[in-house]
Amino acid sequence: MNPNEFDEFHEIVLRLGVAALLGAILGVDRDLHQKPAGVRVLAMVALGAALATLASITAIAKVDAALPDAVLRTVQGILSGIGFLGAGVIMQRTDQNEVHGITTAASIWVSAVVGITSGLGQWLVTATAFGLAMLILIGGRGVEQRLMKWSRPESDQSSP
């Protein structure tokens, strides 16, 4: 393996590894709250998205550099496919007029995009999106609870 191939291999490992790691960390929040898609699912989603993106980039480089829209088609395909996976975790309880799984579905979708940006080597975008996703998942729960408590009428707040 020559030095260029070695550097390329390390870049591929880095891109795939970062995608899987960040997807897994996003999944920790879902696992901690006993949700259907956790560490393994979100790590696999991010890894798969990064892999598809890398495969698209590699194919363009080897076949024809004049086809950059192939990467965009790959990204579009990933996001369309992930929509079906996310839809599978959303459940409606008609007896209580509640919907569950929307945050998990959104986490799956964001995990895929983190994988795409990681696959593209867009590290600043990847890190920023990951940080914001974690902030939303962890901090958003407390904000939601405070808003729910604030919005309930006084008579509802006294009951456990």
Coordinates of N, CA and C in Angstrom, one line a residue:
M1 N 0.9 -1.2 0.0 CA 0.0 0.0 0.0 C 0.9 1.2 0.0
N2 N 0.7 2.1 -1.0 CA 1.6 3.3 -1.1 C 1.0 4.4 -0.2
P3 N 1.8 5.4 0.1 CA 1.3 6.5 1.1 C 0.0 7.1 0.7
N4 N -0.3 7.3 -0.5 CA -1.6 7.9 -0.9 C -2.7 7.0 -0.6
E5 N -2.6 5.7 -0.9 CA -3.6 4.7 -0.6 C -3.8 4.6 0.9
F6 N -2.7 4.7 1.7 CA -2.8 4.6 3.1 C -3.6 5.8 3.7
D7 N -3.3 7.0 3.2 CA -4.0 8.2 3.6 C -5.5 8.1 3.2
E8 N -5.7 7.6 2.0 CA -7.1 7.5 1.6 C -7.9 6.5 2.5
F9 N -7.2 5.4 2.8 CA -7.8 4.4 3.7 C -8.1 5.0 5.0
H10 N -7.2 5.7 5.6 CA -7.5 6.4 6.9 C -8.6 7.4 6.8
E11 N -8.7 8.1 5.7 CA -9.8 9.0 5.6 C -11.2 8.3 5.5
I12 N -11.2 7.2 4.8 CA -12.4 6.4 4.7 C -12.8 5.8 6.1
V13 N -11.8 5.3 6.8 CA -12.1 4.8 8.1 C -12.6 5.9 9.1
L14 N -12.0 7.1 9.0 CA -12.4 8.2 9.8 C -13.9 8.6 9.4
R15 N -14.2 8.7 8.2 CA -15.5 9.2 7.8 C -16.6 8.1 8.2
L16 N -16.3 6.9 8.0 CA -17.3 5.8 8.4 C -17.3 5.7 9.9
G17 N -16.2 5.8 10.6 CA -16.1 5.7 12.0 C -16.9 6.8 12.7
V18 N -16.6 8.0 12.3 CA -17.3 9.2 12.9 C -18.8 9.1 12.7
A19 N -19.2 8.7 11.5 CA -20.7 8.5 11.3 C -21.3 7.5 12.2
A20 N -20.7 6.4 12.3 CA -21.2 5.3 13.2 C -21.2 5.7 14.7
L21 N -20.1 6.4 15.1 CA -20.0 6.8 16.5 C -21.0 7.8 16.8
L22 N -21.2 8.8 16.0 CA -22.1 9.9 16.3 C -23.6 9.4 16.2
G23 N -23.8 8.5 15.3 CA -25.2 7.9 15.3 C -25.4 7.1 16.5
A24 N -24.4 6.3 17.0 CA -24.6 5.5 18.2 C -24.8 6.5 19.4
I25 N -24.1 7.6 19.5 CA -24.3 8.5 20.7 C -25.7 9.1 20.6
L26 N -26.2 9.4 19.4 CA -27.6 9.9 19.3 C -28.5 8.8 19.8
G27 N -28.2 7.6 19.5 CA -29.1 6.4 19.9 C -29.1 6.2 21.4
V28 N -28.1 6.6 22.1 CA -28.1 6.4 23.6 C -29.3 7.1 24.2
D29 N -29.6 8.3 23.8 CA -30.8 9.0 24.3 C -32.0 8.2 24.1
R30 N -32.2 7.6 22.9 CA -33.4 6.8 22.6 C -33.4 5.5 23.5
D31 N -32.2 4.9 23.7 CA -32.2 3.7 24.5 C -32.5 4.0 26.0
L32 N -32.0 5.1 26.5 CA -32.3 5.5 27.8 C -33.7 5.7 28.1
H33 N -34.5 6.0 27.1 CA -35.9 6.2 27.2 C -36.8 5.1 26.6
Q34 N -36.1 3.9 26.5 CA -36.8 2.7 26.0 C -37.5 2.9 24.7
K35 N -36.9 3.6 23.8 CA -37.5 3.8 22.5 C -37.1 2.7 21.5
P36 N -37.8 2.5 20.4 CA -37.6 1.4 19.5 C -36.3 1.5 18.7
A37 N -35.8 2.6 18.5 CA -34.5 2.8 17.7 C -33.5 3.4 18.6
G38 N -32.4 2.6 19.0 CA -31.4 3.1 19.9 C -30.0 3.1 19.3
V39 N -29.1 2.7 20.1 CA -27.6 2.8 19.7 C -27.4 2.1 18.4
R40 N -27.7 0.8 18.4 CA -27.4 0.0 17.2 C -28.1 0.5 15.9
V41 N -29.4 0.8 16.1 CA -30.1 1.3 14.9 C -29.6 2.6 14.3
L42 N -29.4 3.6 15.2 CA -28.9 4.9 14.7 C -27.5 4.8 14.2
A43 N -26.6 4.0 14.9 CA -25.3 3.8 14.4 C -25.3 3.2 13.0
M44 N -26.1 2.2 12.8 CA -26.2 1.5 11.5 C -26.8 2.5 10.4
V45 N -27.8 3.3 10.8 CA -28.3 4.3 9.9 C -27.2 5.3 9.4
A46 N -26.5 5.8 10.4 CA -25.5 6.8 10.1 C -24.3 6.1 9.2
L47 N -24.0 4.9 9.6 CA -22.9 4.2 8.9 C -23.4 3.9 7.5
G48 N -24.6 3.5 7.3 CA -25.1 3.2 6.0 C -25.2 4.4 5.1
A49 N -25.6 5.5 5.7 CA -25.7 6.8 4.9 C -24.3 7.2 4.5
A50 N -23.3 7.1 5.4 CA -22.0 7.5 5.1 C -21.4 6.6 4.0
L51 N -21.7 5.3 4.1 CA -21.2 4.3 3.2 C -21.7 4.6 1.8
A52 N -23.1 4.8 1.7 CA -23.7 5.1 0.4 C -23.1 6.4 -0.2
T53 N -22.9 7.4 0.6 CA -22.3 8.6 0.1 C -20.9 8.4 -0.4
L54 N -20.1 7.7 0.4 CA -18.7 7.4 0.0 C -18.7 6.6 -1.3
A55 N -19.6 5.6 -1.4 CA -19.6 4.8 -2.6 C -20.0 5.7 -3.8
S56 N -20.9 6.6 -3.6 CA -21.2 7.5 -4.7 C -20.1 8.4 -5.1
I57 N -19.4 8.9 -4.1 CA -18.2 9.8 -4.4 C -17.1 9.0 -5.1
T58 N -16.9 7.8 -4.7 CA -15.9 6.9 -5.3 C -16.2 6.6 -6.7
A59 N -17.5 6.3 -6.9 CA -17.9 5.9 -8.3 C -17.7 7.1 -9.2
I60 N -18.1 8.3 -8.8 CA -17.9 9.5 -9.6 C -16.4 9.7 -9.9
A61 N -15.6 9.5 -8.9 CA -14.1 9.8 -9.1 C -13.6 8.8 -10.1
K62 N -14.0 7.5 -10.1 CA -13.5 6.5 -11.0 C -14.1 6.5 -12.4
V63 N -15.4 6.9 -12.5 CA -16.1 6.8 -13.8 C -16.0 8.1 -14.5
D64 N -16.5 9.2 -13.9 CA -16.6 10.4 -14.6 C -16.8 11.6 -13.6
A65 N -15.8 12.4 -13.5 CA -15.9 13.5 -12.5 C -16.9 14.5 -13.0
A66 N -17.5 14.4 -14.1 CA -18.5 15.4 -14.6 C -19.9 15.0 -14.2
L67 N -20.0 14.1 -13.3 CA -21.4 13.7 -12.8 C -21.6 13.9 -11.3
P68 N -21.4 15.2 -10.9 CA -21.6 15.5 -9.4 C -23.0 15.3 -9.0
D69 N -23.9 15.4 -9.9 CA -25.3 15.2 -9.5 C -25.6 13.8 -9.0
A70 N -24.7 12.8 -9.3 CA -24.9 11.5 -8.8 C -24.9 11.4 -7.3
V71 N -24.0 12.2 -6.7 CA -24.0 12.3 -5.2 C -25.3 12.8 -4.7
L72 N -25.8 13.8 -5.3 CA -27.1 14.4 -4.9 C -28.2 13.4 -5.0
R73 N -28.2 12.6 -6.1 CA -29.2 11.5 -6.2 C -29.0 10.5 -5.1
T74 N -27.8 10.2 -4.8 CA -27.6 9.2 -3.7 C -28.1 9.7 -2.4
V75 N -27.9 11.0 -2.1 CA -28.4 11.6 -0.9 C -29.9 11.6 -0.9
Q76 N -30.5 12.0 -2.0 CA -31.9 12.0 -2.1 C -32.5 10.6 -1.9
G77 N -31.8 9.5 -2.4 CA -32.3 8.2 -2.2 C -32.2 7.7 -0.8
I78 N -31.1 8.1 -0.1 CA -30.9 7.8 1.3 C -32.1 8.4 2.1
L79 N -32.3 9.7 1.9 CA -33.3 10.4 2.7 C -34.7 9.8 2.4
S80 N -35.0 9.5 1.2 CA -36.3 8.9 0.9 C -36.4 7.5 1.6
G81 N -35.4 6.7 1.5 CA -35.4 5.4 2.2 C -35.5 5.5 3.7
I82 N -34.9 6.4 4.3 CA -34.9 6.6 5.7 C -36.3 7.0 6.2
G83 N -37.0 7.7 5.3 CA -38.4 8.1 5.7 C -39.2 6.9 6.0
F84 N -39.0 5.8 5.3 CA -39.8 4.6 5.5 C -39.4 3.9 6.9
L85 N -38.1 3.9 7.2 CA -37.6 3.4 8.4 C -38.2 4.2 9.6
G86 N -38.1 5.5 9.5 CA -38.7 6.4 10.5 C -40.2 6.2 10.7
A87 N -40.9 6.0 9.6 CA -42.3 5.8 9.7 C -42.7 4.6 10.4
G88 N -41.8 3.6 10.4 CA -42.0 2.3 11.1 C -42.0 2.4 12.6
V89 N -41.5 3.5 13.1 CA -41.4 3.6 14.6 C -42.5 4.5 15.1
I90 N -43.3 5.1 14.3 CA -44.3 6.0 14.7 C -45.6 5.2 14.9
M91 N -46.2 5.3 16.1 CA -47.4 4.6 16.4 C -48.4 5.6 17.0
Q92 N -49.7 5.3 16.6 CA -50.8 6.1 17.1 C -51.6 5.3 18.0
R93 N -51.9 5.8 19.2 CA -52.8 5.2 20.1 C -54.2 5.9 20.0
T94 N -55.1 5.3 19.2 CA -56.4 6.0 19.0 C -57.2 6.0 20.3
D95 N -57.0 5.1 21.2 CA -57.8 5.1 22.4 C -57.4 6.3 23.3
Q96 N -56.2 6.8 23.2 CA -55.8 8.0 24.0 C -55.5 9.2 23.1
N97 N -55.7 9.1 21.8 CA -55.5 10.2 20.9 C -54.1 10.7 21.0
E98 N -53.1 9.8 21.1 CA -51.7 10.1 21.2 C -50.9 9.5 20.1
V99 N -49.8 10.2 19.7 CA -48.8 9.6 18.8 C -47.5 9.5 19.4
H100 N -46.9 8.3 19.3 CA -45.6 8.0 19.9 C -44.6 7.7 18.8
G101 N -43.3 8.0 19.0 CA -42.2 7.7 18.1 C -41.8 8.7 17.2
I102 N -42.4 9.9 17.2 CA -42.0 11.0 16.3 C -40.5 11.4 16.6
T103 N -40.2 11.6 17.8 CA -38.8 12.0 18.1 C -37.8 11.0 17.7
T104 N -38.1 9.7 17.9 CA -37.3 8.6 17.4 C -37.1 8.6 15.9
A105 N -38.2 8.8 15.2 CA -38.2 8.9 13.7 C -37.3 10.1 13.3
A106 N -37.5 11.2 13.9 CA -36.6 12.4 13.6 C -35.2 12.1 13.9
S107 N -34.9 11.4 15.0 CA -33.5 11.0 15.3 C -32.9 10.1 14.3
I108 N -33.7 9.2 13.7 CA -33.2 8.3 12.7 C -32.9 9.2 11.4
W109 N -33.7 10.1 11.1 CA -33.5 10.9 9.9 C -32.2 11.8 10.1
V110 N -32.1 12.4 11.3 CA -30.9 13.2 11.6 C -29.7 12.4 11.6
S111 N -29.8 11.2 12.1 CA -28.6 10.3 12.1 C -28.2 10.0 10.7
A112 N -29.1 9.8 9.8 CA -28.8 9.5 8.4 C -28.0 10.7 7.8
V113 N -28.5 11.9 8.1 CA -27.9 13.1 7.5 C -26.5 13.3 8.1
V114 N -26.3 13.0 9.4 CA -25.0 13.1 10.0 C -24.1 12.1 9.3
G115 N -24.6 10.9 9.0 CA -23.8 10.0 8.2 C -23.5 10.5 6.8
I116 N -24.4 11.2 6.1 CA -24.1 11.7 4.8 C -23.0 12.8 4.9
T117 N -23.2 13.7 5.9 CA -22.2 14.8 6.0 C -20.8 14.2 6.4
S118 N -20.8 13.2 7.2 CA -19.6 12.5 7.6 C -19.0 11.8 6.4
G119 N -19.8 11.2 5.6 CA -19.3 10.5 4.4 C -18.7 11.5 3.4
L120 N -19.3 12.7 3.4 CA -18.7 13.8 2.5 C -17.5 14.5 3.1
G121 N -17.2 14.2 4.3 CA -16.0 14.8 5.0 C -16.3 16.2 5.4
Q122 N -17.5 16.6 5.6 CA -17.9 18.0 6.0 C -17.9 18.0 7.5
W123 N -16.7 18.1 8.1 CA -16.6 17.9 9.5 C -17.2 19.0 10.4
L124 N -17.2 20.3 10.0 CA -17.8 21.3 10.7 C -19.3 21.2 10.7
V125 N -19.9 20.9 9.6 CA -21.3 20.7 9.5 C -21.7 19.5 10.3
T126 N -20.9 18.4 10.2 CA -21.2 17.2 11.0 C -21.2 17.4 12.5
A127 N -20.2 18.1 13.0 CA -20.0 18.4 14.4 C -21.1 19.3 14.9
T128 N -21.4 20.3 14.1 CA -22.5 21.3 14.5 C -23.8 20.6 14.6
A129 N -24.2 19.8 13.5 CA -25.5 19.1 13.5 C -25.6 18.1 14.7
F130 N -24.5 17.4 14.9 CA -24.5 16.4 16.0 C -24.7 17.1 17.4
G131 N -24.0 18.2 17.6 CA -24.1 19.0 18.8 C -25.5 19.5 19.0
L132 N -26.1 20.0 18.0 CA -27.4 20.6 18.1 C -28.4 19.4 18.3
A133 N -28.2 18.3 17.6 CA -29.1 17.1 17.8 C -29.1 16.7 19.3
M134 N -27.9 16.6 19.9 CA -27.8 16.2 21.3 C -28.4 17.2 22.2
L135 N -28.2 18.5 21.9 CA -28.8 19.5 22.7 C -30.4 19.4 22.7
I136 N -30.9 19.2 21.5 CA -32.3 19.1 21.3 C -32.9 17.8 22.1
L137 N -32.2 16.7 21.9 CA -32.7 15.5 22.6 C -32.6 15.5 24.1
I138 N -31.5 16.1 24.6 CA -31.3 16.1 26.0 C -31.9 17.3 26.7
G139 N -31.7 18.5 26.1 CA -32.2 19.7 26.7 C -33.7 19.9 26.4
G140 N -34.1 19.4 25.2 CA -35.5 19.6 24.8 C -36.5 19.0 25.7
R141 N -36.1 17.9 26.3 CA -37.1 17.1 27.2 C -37.5 18.0 28.4
G142 N -36.5 18.7 29.0 CA -36.7 19.5 30.1 C -37.6 20.7 29.7
V143 N -37.3 21.3 28.6 CA -38.1 22.4 28.1 C -39.6 22.0 27.8
E144 N -39.7 20.8 27.2 CA -41.1 20.3 27.0 C -41.8 20.1 28.3
Q145 N -41.2 19.5 29.3 CA -41.8 19.2 30.6 C -42.2 20.5 31.3
R146 N -41.4 21.6 31.2 CA -41.7 22.8 31.8 C -42.9 23.5 31.1
L147 N -42.9 23.4 29.7 CA -44.0 24.0 29.0 C -45.3 23.2 29.3
M148 N -45.3 21.9 29.4 CA -46.5 21.2 29.7 C -47.0 21.5 31.1
K149 N -46.1 21.7 32.0 CA -46.5 22.0 33.4 C -47.1 23.4 33.4
W150 N -46.5 24.4 32.7 CA -46.9 25.7 32.6 C -48.3 25.8 31.9
S151 N -48.5 25.0 30.9 CA -49.7 25.1 30.1 C -50.9 24.4 30.7
R152 N -50.7 23.6 31.7 CA -51.9 22.9 32.3 C -52.6 23.8 33.2
P153 N -53.9 23.7 33.2 CA -54.7 24.5 34.2 C -54.3 24.1 35.6
E154 N -54.6 25.0 36.6 CA -54.2 24.8 38.0 C -54.8 23.6 38.5
S155 N -56.1 23.2 38.2 CA -56.7 22.0 38.7 C -56.0 20.7 38.3
D156 N -55.4 20.7 37.1 CA -54.6 19.5 36.6 C -53.3 19.4 37.3
Q157 N -52.7 20.5 37.8 CA -51.3 20.5 38.3 C -51.3 19.9 39.7
S158 N -52.4 19.8 40.4 CA -52.4 19.3 41.7 C -52.4 17.7 41.7
S159 N -52.9 17.1 40.6 CA -53.0 15.7 40.6 C -51.6 15.1 40.1
P160 N -51.2 13.9 40.6 CA -49.9 13.4 40.3 C -49.7 13.0 38.9

